[in-house]
mmCIF file of C-alpha atoms and ligand atoms in Angstrom:
data_model
loop_
_atom_site.group_PDB
_atom_site.id
_atom_site.type_symbol
_atom_site.label_atom_id
_atom_site.label_comp_id
_atom_site.label_asym_id
_atom_site.label_seq_id
_atom_site.Cartn_x
_atom_site.Cartn_y
_atom_site.Cartn_z
ATOM 1 C CA MET A 41 -11.240 0.463 24.549
ATOM 2 C CA HIS A 42 -11.487 -2.666 22.390
ATOM 3 C CA ILE A 43 -8.798 -5.298 22.634
ATOM 4 C CA VAL A 44 -7.459 -6.035 19.147
ATOM 5 C CA TYR A 45 -5.697 -9.359 18.752
ATOM 6 C CA GLU A 46 -2.748 -9.779 16.434
ATOM 7 C CA SER A 47 -4.541 -12.662 14.698
ATOM 8 C CA ASP A 48 -7.373 -10.272 13.732
ATOM 9 C CA ILE A 49 -4.890 -7.744 12.364
ATOM 10 C CA GLU A 50 -3.242 -10.499 10.311
ATOM 11 C CA PHE A 51 -6.593 -11.708 9.000
ATOM 12 C CA PHE A 52 -7.589 -8.158 8.007
ATOM 13 C CA GLN A 53 -4.252 -7.524 6.233
ATOM 14 C CA LYS A 54 -4.279 -10.840 4.405
ATOM 15 C CA MET A 55 -7.876 -10.560 3.176
ATOM 16 C CA LEU A 56 -7.518 -6.967 2.066
ATOM 17 C CA LEU A 57 -4.227 -7.456 0.241
ATOM 18 C CA HIS A 58 -5.723 -10.447 -1.535
ATOM 19 C CA TRP A 59 -8.820 -8.428 -2.477
ATOM 20 C CA TYR A 60 -6.682 -5.516 -3.643
ATOM 21 C CA ALA A 61 -4.567 -7.697 -5.927
ATOM 22 C CA GLU A 62 -7.733 -8.591 -7.844
ATOM 23 C CA ASN A 63 -9.915 -5.493 -7.429
ATOM 24 C CA GLY A 64 -7.652 -2.527 -6.705
ATOM 25 C CA ARG A 65 -8.251 0.608 -8.711
ATOM 26 C CA SER A 66 -5.655 2.073 -11.020
ATOM 27 C CA PHE A 67 -4.811 5.769 -10.625
ATOM 28 C CA PRO A 68 -1.967 7.929 -11.961
ATOM 29 C CA TRP A 69 -0.468 8.458 -8.495
ATOM 30 C CA ARG A 70 -0.274 4.703 -8.008
ATOM 31 C CA ASN A 71 2.054 4.208 -10.986
ATOM 32 C CA LYS A 72 5.512 3.072 -10.016
ATOM 33 C CA SER A 73 6.910 6.134 -11.821
ATOM 34 C CA ALA A 74 4.829 8.633 -9.841
ATOM 35 C CA SER A 75 7.113 11.283 -8.285
ATOM 36 C CA ASN A 76 6.898 12.405 -4.696
ATOM 37 C CA TYR A 77 5.390 15.629 -5.955
ATOM 38 C CA VAL A 78 2.601 13.780 -7.729
ATOM 39 C CA LEU A 79 1.984 11.583 -4.684
ATOM 40 C CA ILE A 80 1.747 14.467 -2.238
ATOM 41 C CA ILE A 81 -0.260 16.760 -4.492
ATOM 42 C CA SER A 82 -2.710 13.945 -5.198
ATOM 43 C CA GLU A 83 -3.248 13.381 -1.474
ATOM 44 C CA VAL A 84 -3.900 17.089 -0.990
ATOM 45 C CA PHE A 85 -6.674 16.812 -3.594
ATOM 46 C CA LEU A 86 -7.958 13.439 -2.376
ATOM 47 C CA GLN A 87 -8.675 14.814 1.074
ATOM 48 C CA ARG A 88 -11.709 16.685 -0.284
ATOM 49 C CA THR A 89 -12.438 15.170 -3.663
ATOM 50 C CA LYS A 90 -13.360 11.745 -5.015
ATOM 51 C CA ALA A 91 -10.508 9.757 -6.471
ATOM 52 C CA GLU A 92 -12.113 9.456 -9.929
ATOM 53 C CA THR A 93 -12.502 13.244 -10.101
ATOM 54 C CA VAL A 94 -8.897 13.787 -9.031
ATOM 55 C CA ALA A 95 -7.715 11.315 -11.664
ATOM 56 C CA ARG A 96 -9.493 13.301 -14.399
ATOM 57 C CA PHE A 97 -8.229 16.636 -13.101
ATOM 58 C CA LEU A 98 -4.607 15.695 -12.363
ATOM 59 C CA PRO A 99 -3.160 15.621 -15.936
ATOM 60 C CA SER A 100 -4.145 19.228 -16.690
ATOM 61 C CA PHE A 101 -2.878 20.386 -13.277
ATOM 62 C CA LEU A 102 0.483 18.643 -13.811
ATOM 63 C CA LYS A 103 0.766 20.120 -17.258
ATOM 64 C CA LYS A 104 0.469 23.588 -15.762
ATOM 65 C CA TYR A 105 2.454 22.916 -12.575
ATOM 66 C CA PRO A 106 4.723 19.912 -13.218
ATOM 67 C CA SER A 107 6.828 20.296 -10.027
ATOM 68 C CA TRP A 108 7.117 22.143 -6.726
ATOM 69 C CA LYS A 109 9.315 24.664 -8.590
ATOM 70 C CA GLN A 110 6.610 25.653 -11.072
ATOM 71 C CA LEU A 111 4.007 25.578 -8.313
ATOM 72 C CA GLY A 112 6.214 27.916 -6.320
ATOM 73 C CA GLU A 113 6.105 30.376 -9.201
ATOM 74 C CA ALA A 114 2.302 30.217 -9.488
ATOM 75 C CA ASN A 115 0.103 33.255 -9.133
ATOM 76 C CA GLU A 116 -2.136 32.813 -6.075
ATOM 77 C CA GLU A 117 -5.402 33.889 -7.687
ATOM 78 C CA GLU A 118 -4.720 31.873 -10.791
ATOM 79 C CA LEU A 119 -4.020 28.783 -8.655
ATOM 80 C CA GLN A 120 -7.333 29.284 -6.832
ATOM 81 C CA GLU A 121 -9.117 29.368 -10.208
ATOM 82 C CA VAL A 122 -7.317 26.232 -11.407
ATOM 83 C CA LEU A 123 -8.469 24.342 -8.284
ATOM 84 C CA ARG A 124 -12.069 25.452 -8.536
ATOM 85 C CA PRO A 125 -13.254 22.528 -10.766
ATOM 86 C CA ILE A 126 -12.439 19.998 -8.036
ATOM 87 C CA GLY A 127 -14.171 21.993 -5.357
ATOM 88 C CA LEU A 128 -11.048 23.367 -3.682
ATOM 89 C CA TYR A 129 -11.976 26.967 -3.155
ATOM 90 C CA LYS A 130 -10.142 30.025 -1.984
ATOM 91 C CA GLN A 131 -8.876 28.914 1.393
ATOM 92 C CA ARG A 132 -7.331 25.648 0.243
ATOM 93 C CA GLY A 133 -5.921 27.284 -2.864
ATOM 94 C CA THR A 134 -4.234 29.852 -0.647
ATOM 95 C CA ARG A 135 -2.846 27.158 1.635
ATOM 96 C CA LEU A 136 -1.426 25.173 -1.275
ATOM 97 C CA TYR A 137 0.075 28.403 -2.577
ATOM 98 C CA GLN A 138 1.645 29.023 0.857
ATOM 99 C CA LEU A 139 3.055 25.498 0.973
ATOM 100 C CA ALA A 140 4.642 25.970 -2.450
ATOM 101 C CA GLN A 141 6.102 29.296 -1.284
ATOM 102 C CA GLU A 142 7.526 27.751 1.891
ATOM 103 C CA LEU A 143 9.089 24.928 -0.110
ATOM 104 C CA LYS A 144 10.519 27.410 -2.578
ATOM 105 C CA LYS A 145 12.400 29.048 0.297
ATOM 106 C CA LYS A 146 13.729 25.613 1.261
ATOM 107 C CA LYS A 147 14.783 24.916 -2.364
ATOM 108 C CA GLY A 148 12.004 22.362 -2.819
ATOM 109 C CA ARG A 149 13.094 20.222 0.110
ATOM 110 C CA PHE A 150 10.811 19.123 2.898
ATOM 111 C CA PRO A 151 12.204 19.324 6.451
ATOM 112 C CA LYS A 152 13.455 16.047 7.905
ATOM 113 C CA LYS A 153 11.513 16.018 11.189
ATOM 114 C CA ARG A 154 7.855 15.171 11.403
ATOM 115 C CA ASN A 155 6.907 18.137 13.599
ATOM 116 C CA GLN A 156 8.573 20.545 11.165
ATOM 117 C CA VAL A 157 6.726 19.000 8.221
ATOM 118 C CA GLU A 158 3.440 19.179 10.114
ATOM 119 C CA ASP A 159 4.006 22.883 10.709
ATOM 120 C CA LEU A 160 4.100 23.691 6.991
ATOM 121 C CA ALA A 161 0.963 25.165 5.427
ATOM 122 C CA MET A 162 -1.506 22.477 4.339
ATOM 123 C CA MET A 163 0.388 19.667 6.054
ATOM 124 C CA GLY A 164 -1.952 18.423 8.764
ATOM 125 C CA GLN A 165 -1.723 14.958 10.231
ATOM 126 C CA TYR A 166 -3.104 13.210 7.124
ATOM 127 C CA ILE A 167 -0.779 14.786 4.545
ATOM 128 C CA THR A 168 2.186 14.418 6.895
ATOM 129 C CA ASN A 169 1.391 10.714 7.142
ATOM 130 C CA ALA A 170 1.271 10.588 3.316
ATOM 131 C CA PHE A 171 4.658 12.311 3.250
ATOM 132 C CA GLU A 172 6.081 9.691 5.632
ATOM 133 C CA LEU A 173 4.548 6.843 3.657
ATOM 134 C CA TYR A 174 5.644 7.983 0.214
ATOM 135 C CA VAL A 175 8.744 10.093 0.699
ATOM 136 C CA LEU A 176 10.320 8.592 3.815
ATOM 137 C CA LYS A 177 9.023 5.076 2.992
ATOM 138 C CA LYS A 178 7.670 4.628 6.523
ATOM 139 C CA LYS A 179 4.713 2.492 7.508
ATOM 140 C CA ALA A 180 2.251 5.347 8.026
ATOM 141 C CA PRO A 181 -1.534 5.201 7.697
ATOM 142 C CA LEU A 182 -3.574 7.420 5.359
ATOM 143 C CA LEU A 183 -6.069 7.751 8.172
ATOM 144 C CA ASP A 184 -9.127 9.739 7.127
ATOM 145 C CA VAL A 185 -12.848 9.258 7.657
ATOM 146 C CA ASN A 186 -12.955 6.463 5.093
ATOM 147 C CA MET A 187 -10.183 4.421 6.681
ATOM 148 C CA ALA A 188 -11.685 5.144 10.095
ATOM 149 C CA ARG A 189 -15.074 3.798 8.965
ATOM 150 C CA LEU A 190 -13.674 0.451 7.812
ATOM 151 C CA LEU A 191 -11.432 0.007 10.875
ATOM 152 C CA GLU A 192 -14.248 0.854 13.261
ATOM 153 C CA ARG A 193 -16.744 -1.429 11.567
ATOM 154 C CA PHE A 194 -14.344 -4.337 11.562
ATOM 155 C CA PHE A 195 -12.510 -3.866 14.881
ATOM 156 C CA GLY A 196 -14.914 -1.747 16.948
ATOM 157 C CA GLU A 197 -15.776 1.919 17.378
ATOM 158 C CA ARG A 198 -13.576 4.710 18.615
ATOM 159 C CA LYS A 199 -14.444 6.848 21.639
ATOM 160 C CA MET A 200 -13.374 10.334 20.560
ATOM 161 C CA ALA A 201 -15.018 12.420 17.848
ATOM 162 C CA ASP A 202 -11.766 13.630 16.270
ATOM 163 C CA ILE A 203 -9.896 10.774 14.601
ATOM 164 C CA ARG A 204 -6.618 12.702 14.878
ATOM 165 C CA HIS A 205 -6.718 12.461 18.651
ATOM 166 C CA ASP A 206 -8.285 9.086 19.301
ATOM 167 C CA PRO A 207 -5.497 6.873 20.748
ATOM 168 C CA TYR A 208 -7.305 3.600 19.989
ATOM 169 C CA LEU A 209 -7.871 4.438 16.328
ATOM 170 C CA GLN A 210 -4.400 5.925 15.864
ATOM 171 C CA THR A 211 -2.684 2.870 17.331
ATOM 172 C CA LEU A 212 -4.934 0.526 15.355
ATOM 173 C CA ALA A 213 -4.249 2.322 12.060
ATOM 174 C CA TYR A 214 -0.480 2.018 12.557
ATOM 175 C CA ARG A 215 -0.800 -1.668 13.429
ATOM 176 C CA VAL A 216 -2.885 -2.388 10.331
ATOM 177 C CA VAL A 217 -0.364 -0.769 7.926
ATOM 178 C CA ASP A 218 2.589 -2.433 9.665
ATOM 179 C CA THR A 219 3.348 -4.780 6.764
ATOM 180 C CA GLU A 220 5.945 -4.967 4.017
ATOM 181 C CA LYS A 221 3.157 -3.797 1.695
ATOM 182 C CA SER A 222 2.305 -0.640 3.555
ATOM 183 C CA ARG A 223 1.408 1.408 0.497
ATOM 184 C CA GLU A 224 -0.754 -1.383 -0.922
ATOM 185 C CA ILE A 225 -2.670 -1.959 2.306
ATOM 186 C CA ASN A 226 -3.381 1.780 2.526
ATOM 187 C CA TRP A 227 -4.693 1.785 -1.036
ATOM 188 C CA ALA A 228 -6.588 -1.455 -0.410
ATOM 189 C CA ILE A 229 -8.401 0.123 2.546
ATOM 190 C CA LEU A 230 -9.329 3.187 0.486
ATOM 191 C CA ASP A 231 -10.624 1.089 -2.396
ATOM 192 C CA PHE A 232 -12.423 -1.379 -0.192
ATOM 193 C CA GLY A 233 -14.117 1.480 1.639
ATOM 194 C CA ALA A 234 -15.218 2.986 -1.675
ATOM 195 C CA LEU A 235 -16.397 -0.215 -3.340
ATOM 196 C CA VAL A 236 -17.440 -2.675 -0.646
ATOM 197 C CA CYS A 237 -17.566 -1.231 2.855
ATOM 198 C CA ARG A 238 -19.332 1.885 1.624
ATOM 199 C CA LYS A 239 -20.603 4.572 3.948
ATOM 200 C CA ILE A 240 -24.194 3.822 2.966
ATOM 201 C CA ALA A 241 -25.284 0.258 2.240
ATOM 202 C CA PRO A 242 -22.045 -1.674 2.780
ATOM 203 C CA LYS A 243 -21.922 -4.817 0.662
ATOM 204 C CA CYS A 244 -21.530 -7.223 3.568
ATOM 205 C CA TYR A 245 -22.994 -10.036 1.463
ATOM 206 C CA ILE A 246 -19.855 -10.150 -0.719
ATOM 207 C CA CYS A 247 -17.333 -9.115 1.928
ATOM 208 C CA SER A 248 -14.418 -11.432 2.658
ATOM 209 C CA LEU A 249 -14.034 -9.800 6.089
ATOM 210 C CA SER A 250 -17.565 -10.521 7.333
ATOM 211 C CA LYS A 251 -16.594 -13.640 9.319
ATOM 212 C CA LYS A 252 -14.707 -11.534 11.848
ATOM 213 C CA CYS A 253 -16.342 -8.133 11.331
ATOM 214 C CA LYS A 254 -17.823 -6.628 14.520
ATOM 215 C CA TYR A 255 -20.359 -4.501 12.667
ATOM 216 C CA TYR A 256 -21.589 -7.425 10.584
ATOM 217 C CA ASN A 257 -21.814 -9.793 13.500
ATOM 218 C CA GLN A 258 -23.753 -7.275 15.568
ATOM 219 C CA ASN A 259 -26.031 -5.945 12.784
ATOM 220 C CA GLY A 260 -25.896 -8.430 9.916
HETATM 221 FE FE1 LIG B 1063 -17.808 -3.543 5.979
HETATM 222 FE FE2 LIG B 1063 -19.845 -5.285 5.998
HETATM 223 FE FE3 LIG B 1063 -17.416 -6.083 5.320
HETATM 224 FE FE4 LIG B 1063 -17.946 -5.453 7.827
HETATM 225 S S1 LIG B 1063 -18.818 -7.142 6.645
HETATM 226 S S2 LIG B 1063 -16.125 -4.864 6.685
HETATM 227 S S3 LIG B 1063 -19.374 -3.762 7.565
HETATM 228 S S4 LIG B 1063 -18.686 -4.609 4.193
#
């Protein structure tokens, strides 16, 4: 397991927040006025679909289902059809339908405990972290393959295949978002991974992290 020094975490946070202030993307779910419903639903879509596509799709979805209440009244097959344009087919449509049904029974309220939230349909580790970040205002990481890629390139690779169970990556992700600007650093990592530290052909030549980046210093 790699040793990660606090000074490297601080450098990473500082550089990324600075980069985000100038280059961060603007999306509807990042507006200050975005409701918890919009934030959680957007993350459900973002798990499988590019952010730009979700941004184009979201207004029509919210017009049809503006809250958990309306979503709880949705027809399952119709919901599956509505989700088809963003590549969320039958299974995920059904799971979103089930989540809305479970919340309907709870009068639109999420449970208070993490393990109870995680047990709801659709709420795996990633969406539960989003719930903690947005609804409970905790410092939780939106740890998916994109965040994992940037963290591993900069700090060093994980050992386990499944990011949900890798203790090094899990601990690292929580350390990185442990700042007063937890939401912003999460968004900064997503944007930086999409625009600079891309999966294919990362733009190391313009990267403000390169000085301390493990991947760059081993391969650059
Ligand atoms: Fe990614 Fe290259 Fe920057 Fe390292 S130097 S973080 S690999 S873009």
